[in-house]
Amino acid sequence: MPAYAAVVFLALFSLLGIIMFSSLSLLTLLLKWPIRLLVKFKIVPDNPLQQLGVSTERPLFYVCHTESASDVATLRRVCQQLALPDPLSHVELRGQKLSRILFLEKPHQIIGGRSETRALKQGQTLLAAHLANPKLQAQLMPISILWGRAPGKEDSIKWLLGEAHSPNWLAKLLIVFISGRHTLVRLSKPVDLQQMAGQFGAEASTARKLLRMSRIHFYRQRLAATGPKLMNRSQLFNALLATPAVKKAIADEAANRNGDYAAARQEARKLLQEIAADYRTSTLRFGDRILTWLWQKLYAGIKVNNVDTLRDLAQKGHEIVYVPCHRSHMDYLLLSYIIYHQGLVPPHIAAGINLNFWPAGTIFRRGGAFFIRRSFSGNKLYSTVFREYLSLLFMKGYAVKYYTEGGRSRTGRLLNPKTGMLAMTVQSMLRGIDRPVTLVPVYLGYEHVMEVNTYLSELQGSGKKKESVGGVLKAIRNLRDYGFGYVNFGEPISLNHYLTQQIPDWKSEINALEAPKPQWLNPLVAKLSEQIMRHINQAAALNSINLLSLALLASDKQAISRQELIQQLDCYLQLQQGAPYHSLVTLPHMSAADMIDHALQMKKIQVSRDSFGDVISLTPANTVLMSYYRNNILHLFIIPAILASAVLHQQQTSQSQLIRIAEQLYSLLRQELFLYVPSVGNYVKTILQQLTHQGLVKLDDEQYRAPSQHNREYVMLELLAHNAEHTLQRYAVVFNLLRAHGPLDRADLEQQSHQLAQRLLTLHGINAPEYYDKNLFATLSQALKQAGYTRLDQDNRVCATAELSTLSQTVNVLLRSDVLQSINSIMPKESRA
């Protein structure tokens, strides 16, 4: 920092303190250059005029919390950058020159109290002007200027560091010096003064109401950006150790230790030290610099969608629980970084204990991570301490983030959710949280996942490598262009509303003390966890890599001409535009040709040229890896692919028959791929209309058929159908095994199905991660039972029902004849049950 700037700034502020400078405008002008040197700000939202609906054709006023020259000088820079009117200028209404900026509070004085601002009189004047002339339609835009975004600590006396909302001139001097380069400027949607005057009039009470609403608005803005004050770590531990639940768990542990209560209490304290975050604003600031550099090095850009919903929740005072999918270790950093840059406080993060290694563990902990063991293993003391810690975070109002999958997906599909953290969240609700709690599902997508090379080997049986400093250094050495990253916020789930829907009298269970777990808790949490996963998938991001993988992996030998590939990509994009899976699914802004060039630059695909043109293909190594990215979006295309298979394998079929096929398989796909469409029939009709529009299917006398085989559209239909092949093949293996050799123990059914699938891989050269994932067969087994396709006999063995025979026949018809022949030939000759 230039020394002369500091001296000038100090002199100006000292002058204010000594002679009580009366002209805010003059002081603001004098601070122009010192503020320019000392202050660096982030504006939220990124494109405020468009996102907030600010009209430059109508008069615009600003309302700020505190009358401060440094705030106004900063605001002038913001307005200059956004081409908004200067806050020091005046607005002429009905022949009156009015100040463009209103202040709610005067700053504190070093000696004496605070005087009142002119905001009440200004507000009343504005409302009266609009009553007299309804055509004025002026806008009043709240602007929050947050210096440093430090939440402060409970019982702290460090008011000089920015924890006072309206600091005196000396405190503000220190704030600007210490926190000026970490300033957040948050612009909010303008209030329509004409609407306000027309609805409530121009009385003093209306102006007071407007100012009261503004004060509440600024309070919530500050809370959303900084979070509640932090507890001192030792005070936090003492508070948790004094809770009835932890004291009882310590007493039980002491009983197992021959009555040594002190040792049991010390063990509980050690567990808290292992678990608890040590949240520090300084770490966030340092991490912001490092991550900004890292993302610029790694990614071409980070695409963020549907963040307005998130800001609205924070503004309304909701307790936000982020529940993202888990693709990579990058998830921990990326999501918190995005949240921070959207002007919201980064959440406390539930991280696996495997990440608690030096020095990463310390850094993560100071960035808000709290650590959780993979299994509680019946450790009552640990589970109680952890549950009480999580409950305290909710009660204090801290935002929290955890991964319902429990671990990273190795196949690219969403994993079956683990319900422990979600159950603890609901149990915290039963403690009587006094604010609405909202779950925010988040879809995280990447064009390159840095761990993807290790995922297949782990699925094939190699041990998972333990995280270490050496692993981090190796990852840093391998940093390269990872393309684009995607953070799509899904449709929020109000936990209060959900509980009221499912359990109308749930509030009667509220108990501030330790209470037995309600019988409805586990079924409700299981159902809620599946809804979260569906909401994540509804916010999927289509990008160049996952769309190219969808097309190339379906082609013969994973090679296709450039022109044909462009046509196939356009087909997929048109399908999602004309028959969208969900409104929150995002599409790339690139053309198909640009997607290919982008993937070539990332070395995901290769190109060869001959006299006929370019051929785009995958290398043998990338063939397996690209299936991971295809699986990220397979749920968006699985029903269209099944319909394409049905049209190809039957000479002609009616709409009702195609709907019946989709409905038969939907109950299984719904659980495996976390699908949700409100009406399968309507969805099928929309897809068929789009396929007909593109010429991929023909409609003759209400019968659908495939185009002639020599047509390009026939090949495109085949490529689309191929995306359902692996799923249908796995289904056929299980169905035919059960029909031929049932009843089987569930474990035997899953094991034999997995072994048969491995044989199918060898016979047909299939190389896809999901074939190595034993959990998929366990999921299918459970889905068959829930859908009524199987039942358990008296020996608790899985038996096929008549409905499964019908479904099996449907699936067999959709398979290629050579694959069906292989499945029948590799079936065991006799039951192994």
PDB file of C-alpha atoms in Angstrom, residues 134-339:
ATOM      1  CA  PRO A 134     -48.630   8.749 -10.503  1.00  0.00           C
ATOM      2  CA  LYS A 135     -46.446   8.916 -13.636  1.00  0.00           C
ATOM      3  CA  LEU A 136     -43.202   9.451 -11.691  1.00  0.00           C
ATOM      4  CA  GLN A 137     -42.560   5.731 -10.961  1.00  0.00           C
ATOM      5  CA  ALA A 138     -39.238   6.282  -9.202  1.00  0.00           C
ATOM      6  CA  GLN A 139     -37.173   3.323  -7.946  1.00  0.00           C
ATOM      7  CA  LEU A 140     -35.572   3.010  -4.510  1.00  0.00           C
ATOM      8  CA  MET A 141     -32.667   0.543  -4.635  1.00  0.00           C
ATOM      9  CA  PRO A 142     -31.128  -0.795  -1.378  1.00  0.00           C
ATOM     10  CA  ILE A 143     -27.333  -1.083  -1.518  1.00  0.00           C
ATOM     11  CA  SER A 144     -25.372  -2.945   1.141  1.00  0.00           C
ATOM     12  CA  ILE A 145     -21.660  -2.232   1.509  1.00  0.00           C
ATOM     13  CA  LEU A 146     -20.062  -4.888   3.681  1.00  0.00           C
ATOM     14  CA  TRP A 147     -16.455  -4.308   4.696  1.00  0.00           C
ATOM     15  CA  GLY A 148     -14.540  -7.550   5.182  1.00  0.00           C
ATOM     16  CA  ARG A 149     -17.566  -9.809   5.710  1.00  0.00           C
ATOM     17  CA  ALA A 150     -16.276 -10.831   9.158  1.00  0.00           C
ATOM     18  CA  PRO A 151     -19.089 -12.251  11.334  1.00  0.00           C
ATOM     19  CA  GLY A 152     -17.324 -11.421  14.585  1.00  0.00           C
ATOM     20  CA  LYS A 153     -17.425 -13.553  17.695  1.00  0.00           C
ATOM     21  CA  GLU A 154     -19.947 -13.880  20.459  1.00  0.00           C
ATOM     22  CA  ASP A 155     -19.117 -11.754  23.522  1.00  0.00           C
ATOM     23  CA  SER A 156     -16.382 -10.070  21.491  1.00  0.00           C
ATOM     24  CA  ILE A 157     -15.173  -6.536  22.209  1.00  0.00           C
ATOM     25  CA  LYS A 158     -13.382  -6.239  18.847  1.00  0.00           C
ATOM     26  CA  TRP A 159     -15.863  -3.673  17.575  1.00  0.00           C
ATOM     27  CA  LEU A 160     -13.022  -1.708  15.964  1.00  0.00           C
ATOM     28  CA  LEU A 161     -12.467  -4.492  13.423  1.00  0.00           C
ATOM     29  CA  GLY A 162     -15.793  -4.007  11.742  1.00  0.00           C
ATOM     30  CA  GLU A 163     -18.338  -5.739  13.901  1.00  0.00           C
ATOM     31  CA  ALA A 164     -20.229  -2.504  14.678  1.00  0.00           C
ATOM     32  CA  HIS A 165     -22.896  -1.764  12.060  1.00  0.00           C
ATOM     33  CA  SER A 166     -22.494   2.038  12.259  1.00  0.00           C
ATOM     34  CA  PRO A 167     -18.919   2.607  13.449  1.00  0.00           C
ATOM     35  CA  ASN A 168     -17.498   6.005  14.375  1.00  0.00           C
ATOM     36  CA  TRP A 169     -14.939   7.727  12.137  1.00  0.00           C
ATOM     37  CA  LEU A 170     -11.916   6.228  13.929  1.00  0.00           C
ATOM     38  CA  ALA A 171     -13.309   2.688  13.790  1.00  0.00           C
ATOM     39  CA  LYS A 172     -14.181   3.206  10.113  1.00  0.00           C
ATOM     40  CA  LEU A 173     -10.612   4.295   9.441  1.00  0.00           C
ATOM     41  CA  LEU A 174      -9.327   0.972  10.779  1.00  0.00           C
ATOM     42  CA  ILE A 175     -12.040  -0.965   8.947  1.00  0.00           C
ATOM     43  CA  VAL A 176     -11.090   0.505   5.581  1.00  0.00           C
ATOM     44  CA  PHE A 177      -7.382  -0.116   6.178  1.00  0.00           C
ATOM     45  CA  ILE A 178      -7.872  -3.719   7.361  1.00  0.00           C
ATOM     46  CA  SER A 179     -10.849  -4.865   5.305  1.00  0.00           C
ATOM     47  CA  GLY A 180     -11.081  -2.457   2.396  1.00  0.00           C
ATOM     48  CA  ARG A 181      -9.768  -4.938  -0.159  1.00  0.00           C
ATOM     49  CA  HIS A 182     -12.396  -7.512   0.835  1.00  0.00           C
ATOM     50  CA  THR A 183     -15.522  -5.410   0.362  1.00  0.00           C
ATOM     51  CA  LEU A 184     -18.826  -6.789  -0.866  1.00  0.00           C
ATOM     52  CA  VAL A 185     -21.329  -4.477  -2.552  1.00  0.00           C
ATOM     53  CA  ARG A 186     -24.748  -6.087  -2.761  1.00  0.00           C
ATOM     54  CA  LEU A 187     -27.415  -4.442  -4.932  1.00  0.00           C
ATOM     55  CA  SER A 188     -31.026  -5.459  -4.341  1.00  0.00           C
ATOM     56  CA  LYS A 189     -34.195  -5.283  -6.392  1.00  0.00           C
ATOM     57  CA  PRO A 190     -35.545  -1.710  -6.354  1.00  0.00           C
ATOM     58  CA  VAL A 191     -38.779  -0.862  -4.550  1.00  0.00           C
ATOM     59  CA  ASP A 192     -41.438   0.693  -6.801  1.00  0.00           C
ATOM     60  CA  LEU A 193     -42.274   3.913  -4.943  1.00  0.00           C
ATOM     61  CA  GLN A 194     -45.433   4.491  -7.004  1.00  0.00           C
ATOM     62  CA  GLN A 195     -46.753   1.085  -5.969  1.00  0.00           C
ATOM     63  CA  MET A 196     -45.777   1.736  -2.349  1.00  0.00           C
ATOM     64  CA  ALA A 197     -47.520   5.148  -2.309  1.00  0.00           C
ATOM     65  CA  GLY A 198     -50.606   3.843  -4.083  1.00  0.00           C
ATOM     66  CA  GLN A 199     -50.995   0.936  -1.682  1.00  0.00           C
ATOM     67  CA  PHE A 200     -50.120   2.576   1.645  1.00  0.00           C
ATOM     68  CA  GLY A 201     -50.338   6.346   1.065  1.00  0.00           C
ATOM     69  CA  ALA A 202     -47.815   9.043   1.971  1.00  0.00           C
ATOM     70  CA  GLU A 203     -48.354   9.364   5.714  1.00  0.00           C
ATOM     71  CA  ALA A 204     -45.440   9.399   8.140  1.00  0.00           C
ATOM     72  CA  SER A 205     -46.430   5.856   9.187  1.00  0.00           C
ATOM     73  CA  THR A 206     -45.907   4.644   5.622  1.00  0.00           C
ATOM     74  CA  ALA A 207     -42.458   6.227   5.437  1.00  0.00           C
ATOM     75  CA  ARG A 208     -41.603   4.623   8.776  1.00  0.00           C
ATOM     76  CA  LYS A 209     -42.777   1.285   7.434  1.00  0.00           C
ATOM     77  CA  LEU A 210     -40.559   1.723   4.375  1.00  0.00           C
ATOM     78  CA  LEU A 211     -37.552   2.495   6.551  1.00  0.00           C
ATOM     79  CA  ARG A 212     -38.341  -0.400   8.898  1.00  0.00           C
ATOM     80  CA  MET A 213     -38.484  -2.759   5.936  1.00  0.00           C
ATOM     81  CA  SER A 214     -35.132  -1.357   4.790  1.00  0.00           C
ATOM     82  CA  ARG A 215     -33.549  -1.979   8.208  1.00  0.00           C
ATOM     83  CA  ILE A 216     -34.764  -5.582   8.202  1.00  0.00           C
ATOM     84  CA  HIS A 217     -33.481  -5.939   4.646  1.00  0.00           C
ATOM     85  CA  PHE A 218     -29.997  -4.698   5.569  1.00  0.00           C
ATOM     86  CA  TYR A 219     -29.874  -6.898   8.658  1.00  0.00           C
ATOM     87  CA  ARG A 220     -30.683  -9.981   6.593  1.00  0.00           C
ATOM     88  CA  GLN A 221     -28.217  -8.933   3.897  1.00  0.00           C
ATOM     89  CA  ARG A 222     -25.456  -8.743   6.479  1.00  0.00           C
ATOM     90  CA  LEU A 223     -26.456 -12.056   8.057  1.00  0.00           C
ATOM     91  CA  ALA A 224     -26.605 -13.777   4.648  1.00  0.00           C
ATOM     92  CA  ALA A 225     -23.127 -12.510   3.731  1.00  0.00           C
ATOM     93  CA  THR A 226     -21.332 -13.022   7.056  1.00  0.00           C
ATOM     94  CA  GLY A 227     -23.386 -15.585   8.924  1.00  0.00           C
ATOM     95  CA  PRO A 228     -24.091 -15.429  12.658  1.00  0.00           C
ATOM     96  CA  LYS A 229     -21.355 -14.587  15.126  1.00  0.00           C
ATOM     97  CA  LEU A 230     -18.901 -17.376  15.833  1.00  0.00           C
ATOM     98  CA  MET A 231     -18.582 -19.084  19.177  1.00  0.00           C
ATOM     99  CA  ASN A 232     -15.201 -19.249  20.855  1.00  0.00           C
ATOM    100  CA  ARG A 233     -13.917 -22.798  20.343  1.00  0.00           C
ATOM    101  CA  SER A 234     -13.427 -23.563  24.034  1.00  0.00           C
ATOM    102  CA  GLN A 235     -16.855 -22.106  24.833  1.00  0.00           C
ATOM    103  CA  LEU A 236     -18.322 -24.259  22.081  1.00  0.00           C
ATOM    104  CA  PHE A 237     -16.793 -27.393  23.574  1.00  0.00           C
ATOM    105  CA  ASN A 238     -17.941 -26.535  27.082  1.00  0.00           C
ATOM    106  CA  ALA A 239     -21.484 -25.839  25.856  1.00  0.00           C
ATOM    107  CA  LEU A 240     -21.670 -29.180  24.055  1.00  0.00           C
ATOM    108  CA  LEU A 241     -20.188 -31.128  26.969  1.00  0.00           C
ATOM    109  CA  ALA A 242     -22.891 -29.602  29.199  1.00  0.00           C
ATOM    110  CA  THR A 243     -25.834 -30.746  27.057  1.00  0.00           C
ATOM    111  CA  PRO A 244     -28.007 -33.461  28.660  1.00  0.00           C
ATOM    112  CA  ALA A 245     -27.452 -35.873  25.738  1.00  0.00           C
ATOM    113  CA  VAL A 246     -23.643 -35.637  25.880  1.00  0.00           C
ATOM    114  CA  LYS A 247     -23.574 -35.818  29.683  1.00  0.00           C
ATOM    115  CA  LYS A 248     -25.634 -39.001  29.554  1.00  0.00           C
ATOM    116  CA  ALA A 249     -23.377 -40.477  26.843  1.00  0.00           C
ATOM    117  CA  ILE A 250     -20.312 -39.608  28.960  1.00  0.00           C
ATOM    118  CA  ALA A 251     -21.894 -41.282  31.997  1.00  0.00           C
ATOM    119  CA  ASP A 252     -22.592 -44.418  29.933  1.00  0.00           C
ATOM    120  CA  GLU A 253     -19.016 -44.377  28.624  1.00  0.00           C
ATOM    121  CA  ALA A 254     -17.721 -43.950  32.183  1.00  0.00           C
ATOM    122  CA  ALA A 255     -19.716 -46.994  33.255  1.00  0.00           C
ATOM    123  CA  ASN A 256     -17.842 -48.985  30.617  1.00  0.00           C
ATOM    124  CA  ARG A 257     -14.565 -47.575  31.971  1.00  0.00           C
ATOM    125  CA  ASN A 258     -15.102 -48.711  35.545  1.00  0.00           C
ATOM    126  CA  GLY A 259     -16.632 -45.387  36.592  1.00  0.00           C
ATOM    127  CA  ASP A 260     -13.823 -43.128  35.336  1.00  0.00           C
ATOM    128  CA  TYR A 261     -15.998 -40.111  34.469  1.00  0.00           C
ATOM    129  CA  ALA A 262     -13.035 -37.740  33.982  1.00  0.00           C
ATOM    130  CA  ALA A 263     -11.479 -40.043  31.369  1.00  0.00           C
ATOM    131  CA  ALA A 264     -14.808 -40.399  29.557  1.00  0.00           C
ATOM    132  CA  ARG A 265     -15.276 -36.610  29.524  1.00  0.00           C
ATOM    133  CA  GLN A 266     -11.756 -36.148  28.212  1.00  0.00           C
ATOM    134  CA  GLU A 267     -12.538 -38.649  25.459  1.00  0.00           C
ATOM    135  CA  ALA A 268     -15.633 -36.638  24.511  1.00  0.00           C
ATOM    136  CA  ARG A 269     -13.504 -33.474  24.330  1.00  0.00           C
ATOM    137  CA  LYS A 270     -11.007 -35.264  22.065  1.00  0.00           C
ATOM    138  CA  LEU A 271     -13.861 -36.285  19.800  1.00  0.00           C
ATOM    139  CA  LEU A 272     -14.989 -32.658  19.592  1.00  0.00           C
ATOM    140  CA  GLN A 273     -11.451 -31.618  18.667  1.00  0.00           C
ATOM    141  CA  GLU A 274     -11.498 -34.262  15.924  1.00  0.00           C
ATOM    142  CA  ILE A 275     -14.911 -33.188  14.620  1.00  0.00           C
ATOM    143  CA  ALA A 276     -15.384 -29.448  15.063  1.00  0.00           C
ATOM    144  CA  ALA A 277     -14.558 -26.775  12.504  1.00  0.00           C
ATOM    145  CA  ASP A 278     -12.336 -23.818  13.426  1.00  0.00           C
ATOM    146  CA  TYR A 279     -13.924 -21.285  11.058  1.00  0.00           C
ATOM    147  CA  ARG A 280     -11.729 -18.244  10.332  1.00  0.00           C
ATOM    148  CA  THR A 281     -12.421 -15.321   8.011  1.00  0.00           C
ATOM    149  CA  SER A 282      -8.696 -14.866   7.340  1.00  0.00           C
ATOM    150  CA  THR A 283      -8.531 -18.397   5.920  1.00  0.00           C
ATOM    151  CA  LEU A 284     -11.478 -17.647   3.633  1.00  0.00           C
ATOM    152  CA  ARG A 285      -9.787 -14.511   2.334  1.00  0.00           C
ATOM    153  CA  PHE A 286      -6.509 -16.308   1.705  1.00  0.00           C
ATOM    154  CA  GLY A 287      -8.368 -19.253   0.171  1.00  0.00           C
ATOM    155  CA  ASP A 288     -10.267 -16.884  -2.106  1.00  0.00           C
ATOM    156  CA  ARG A 289      -6.998 -15.621  -3.596  1.00  0.00           C
ATOM    157  CA  ILE A 290      -5.565 -19.103  -4.029  1.00  0.00           C
ATOM    158  CA  LEU A 291      -8.742 -20.566  -5.516  1.00  0.00           C
ATOM    159  CA  THR A 292      -9.207 -17.641  -7.892  1.00  0.00           C
ATOM    160  CA  TRP A 293      -5.716 -18.377  -9.228  1.00  0.00           C
ATOM    161  CA  LEU A 294      -6.419 -22.121  -9.281  1.00  0.00           C
ATOM    162  CA  TRP A 295      -9.719 -21.897 -11.179  1.00  0.00           C
ATOM    163  CA  GLN A 296      -8.143 -19.589 -13.750  1.00  0.00           C
ATOM    164  CA  LYS A 297      -5.403 -22.167 -14.257  1.00  0.00           C
ATOM    165  CA  LEU A 298      -7.701 -25.195 -14.292  1.00  0.00           C
ATOM    166  CA  TYR A 299     -10.945 -24.114 -15.909  1.00  0.00           C
ATOM    167  CA  ALA A 300     -12.017 -22.167 -18.954  1.00  0.00           C
ATOM    168  CA  GLY A 301     -14.834 -20.892 -16.737  1.00  0.00           C
ATOM    169  CA  ILE A 302     -17.313 -21.849 -14.026  1.00  0.00           C
ATOM    170  CA  LYS A 303     -20.960 -21.778 -15.093  1.00  0.00           C
ATOM    171  CA  VAL A 304     -23.398 -20.997 -12.252  1.00  0.00           C
ATOM    172  CA  ASN A 305     -27.171 -21.302 -12.706  1.00  0.00           C
ATOM    173  CA  ASN A 306     -30.334 -20.652 -10.678  1.00  0.00           C
ATOM    174  CA  VAL A 307     -28.464 -18.777  -7.965  1.00  0.00           C
ATOM    175  CA  ASP A 308     -31.238 -16.165  -7.595  1.00  0.00           C
ATOM    176  CA  THR A 309     -33.333 -18.720  -5.712  1.00  0.00           C
ATOM    177  CA  LEU A 310     -30.477 -19.138  -3.269  1.00  0.00           C
ATOM    178  CA  ARG A 311     -30.192 -15.418  -2.623  1.00  0.00           C
ATOM    179  CA  ASP A 312     -33.943 -15.142  -2.069  1.00  0.00           C
ATOM    180  CA  LEU A 313     -33.818 -17.885   0.566  1.00  0.00           C
ATOM    181  CA  ALA A 314     -30.952 -16.188   2.383  1.00  0.00           C
ATOM    182  CA  GLN A 315     -32.758 -12.828   2.228  1.00  0.00           C
ATOM    183  CA  LYS A 316     -35.869 -14.378   3.758  1.00  0.00           C
ATOM    184  CA  GLY A 317     -33.840 -15.678   6.696  1.00  0.00           C
ATOM    185  CA  HIS A 318     -33.868 -19.389   5.817  1.00  0.00           C
ATOM    186  CA  GLU A 319     -31.423 -21.817   7.362  1.00  0.00           C
ATOM    187  CA  ILE A 320     -29.775 -23.264   4.217  1.00  0.00           C
ATOM    188  CA  VAL A 321     -28.502 -26.830   4.021  1.00  0.00           C
ATOM    189  CA  TYR A 322     -26.608 -27.524   0.790  1.00  0.00           C
ATOM    190  CA  VAL A 323     -26.887 -31.135  -0.441  1.00  0.00           C
ATOM    191  CA  PRO A 324     -24.742 -31.493  -3.589  1.00  0.00           C
ATOM    192  CA  CYS A 325     -23.800 -34.571  -5.564  1.00  0.00           C
ATOM    193  CA  HIS A 326     -20.218 -35.762  -5.105  1.00  0.00           C
ATOM    194  CA  ARG A 327     -18.005 -36.207  -8.173  1.00  0.00           C
ATOM    195  CA  SER A 328     -14.573 -35.079  -7.023  1.00  0.00           C
ATOM    196  CA  HIS A 329     -12.526 -33.697  -4.151  1.00  0.00           C
ATOM    197  CA  MET A 330     -12.797 -30.415  -6.063  1.00  0.00           C
ATOM    198  CA  ASP A 331     -16.441 -30.282  -4.940  1.00  0.00           C
ATOM    199  CA  TYR A 332     -15.452 -29.151  -1.437  1.00  0.00           C
ATOM    200  CA  LEU A 333     -13.594 -26.113  -2.761  1.00  0.00           C
ATOM    201  CA  LEU A 334     -15.654 -25.242  -5.808  1.00  0.00           C
ATOM    202  CA  LEU A 335     -19.082 -25.005  -4.192  1.00  0.00           C
ATOM    203  CA  SER A 336     -17.886 -22.986  -1.189  1.00  0.00           C
ATOM    204  CA  TYR A 337     -15.995 -20.649  -3.523  1.00  0.00           C
ATOM    205  CA  ILE A 338     -19.087 -20.090  -5.686  1.00  0.00           C
ATOM    206  CA  ILE A 339     -21.295 -19.463  -2.647  1.00  0.00           C
TER     207      ILE A 339
END
